Amino acid sequence: MFPIWIHTKEEVKRLLILGAGGFGHMIQETARLLGYEEVVFLDDAVKGADVIGKCCDYKAFLNEYDTAVAALGDSGMRLYWTEKLMEAGYQVPAIIHPSAVVSPSAVIGNGSFIMQSAIVNTNTVVEHGVLVNSGAVVDHDSRVGCGAHIGLGSVVKANCVIPSRKKVEEGEVIFSTRRKIDGVTSRNLEDALYAFGFGLQCSYVKPFGEGHINETYAVYMPTEEGDEFAYILQRVNNNVFKDPAGVMENIFGVTEYLRNVIREEGGDPDRETLSCIKTKNGCTYFEDNEGQPWRCYNYISNSVCYQLVEDPEQFYQSGNSFGHFLKQLGNYPASSLKETIPDFHNTVKRFENLEKALKRDIKNRAITCRPEIAFALDRKQDCKVLVEQQENGTLPLRVTHNDTKLNNILFDAETGKGLCIIDLDTIMPGLAANDFGDSIRFGAATAEEDERDLDKMHFDISLYELYVKGYLEATKDVLTPEEVESLPWGARLMTFECGIRFLTDYLEGDTYFKTAYPEHNLVRARTQFRLVDEMEQQFAKMQEIVREYA
């Protein structure tokens, strides 16, 4: 590997040029503008007063002319003789015409020529023996390989790689060069990586997380210590989220607001809320060729996420975290949020959707789930409890997360405390009881929501009590008495609502939730209905616990 020569204004008096043709005389003229007092040639064919020998004589003139360049139009010959001169011990400077514009951060290699009115932009590397001809532009963060020729008036756009000895023709435009990234399995994923500016540096990507709805990837970037998990890149399911611009507007608005709140609390906004990243052209998301939106976040290091409660303390922490989240957003104008999934927790309308799916039965699946259908139909009247209180103003609308599962909290890996609320797609106006209830239906269960063996699925009221304690410690100064009383109903109805959503999706052919096998959504519905049944049996105790900690 040859050393890189960085152009300076230091004056050099004498210059030896290999090649006395038209290009050589252009370089002679430029050299004199740069302050070289004596400029002579070596050439195998041209004769003249300033031609002092043939190219093969170059070693003989080293003591007399210690600085030399190879001004040869042919890329192969220019590169060959540039390297010969360097090997012989000559100083081989870059020659940059005074009218050229070269960024201070650009690196120009030995024996390269930047001609009249050419532009070499920020962080570009031009290797040795390159010709960037008059009027050519090499934009930022590009690399031009040794011996290449960037033709008259041509444009090499940002983030390009020009191979060694490559000729970019006069007036040609070269677009960004793509490189292979390990783990990239589709053009859409590749396009998203480049849209957010990771394409040229990214080490590799791999699938990440266990969500039902979106397609998520971990993005690893190189560091001095090795590859580091740096970003989360996610393709949003626009069959579910039909207004991606509204989703991202909500997320950016809330997270930017939270940064100020966290800073005022003395916390770390880079760890205690999501940091959203815009695309290189300033958009909140990137839309791929199939019309699917992609968004990106910074990864929060030294954090962990749990799919199930592994230690009761985790559930207490989750209650405290979601309660604190609601309190932090207490002054955020809920009315400014887009309702990205209309009637998301309108249990009455969710039940209407179930009735419609049952009536249509487009997959002939109703016959396979008669007990589950009967369980749901028996509880139709329960669906009104919270909806009516919201409609008559008894329960106020707040900024709510609307998907408050345990696995939507990042915990600090060292302290075990709740750190950051994630997965903000459904941040919308809603009821505190809905957020509370969704946490209970997920975290106070003794098995995962797709457990086939119902004997393993139970409602753990001791975990419920821990969550109540943590949640009310954070919110009891915020919630109204009516909201506190609504919390047990939130647990019961959010679990029921989730069950009827799984059952509806099963009847409709699995169009919403990701499934791994044909009965997956039915299995999920059964687990939720088991929890509802046990909550109903212990409902008085659930109410008593809430009143105790209020």
CSV table of C-alpha atoms in Angstrom, one decimal, residues 5-13 31 33-36 93-94 96-98 100 102 104:
chain,number,residue,atom,x,y,z
A,5,TRP,CA,0.0,12.5,-0.3
A,6,ILE,CA,-2.1,15.4,1.0
A,7,HIS,CA,-1.9,18.6,-0.9
A,8,THR,CA,-0.3,21.6,0.9
A,9,LYS,CA,0.8,25.0,-0.3
A,10,GLU,CA,4.4,24.3,0.3
A,11,GLU,CA,6.4,25.5,-2.8
A,12,VAL,CA,8.4,23.0,-4.7
A,13,LYS,CA,10.8,24.5,-7.3
A,31,ALA,CA,2.5,23.3,-12.2
A,33,LEU,CA,0.6,28.3,-11.6
A,34,LEU,CA,1.4,26.4,-8.4
A,35,GLY,CA,4.9,27.9,-8.2
A,36,TYR,CA,7.2,25.3,-9.8
A,93,PRO,CA,2.7,15.1,-5.4
A,94,ALA,CA,-1.0,15.5,-6.4
A,96,ILE,CA,-4.5,20.4,-8.1
A,97,HIS,CA,-5.4,23.3,-10.4
A,98,PRO,CA,-6.1,26.6,-8.5
A,100,ALA,CA,-10.5,23.3,-8.6
A,102,VAL,CA,-11.2,20.3,-3.0
A,104,PRO,CA,-10.2,20.1,3.3
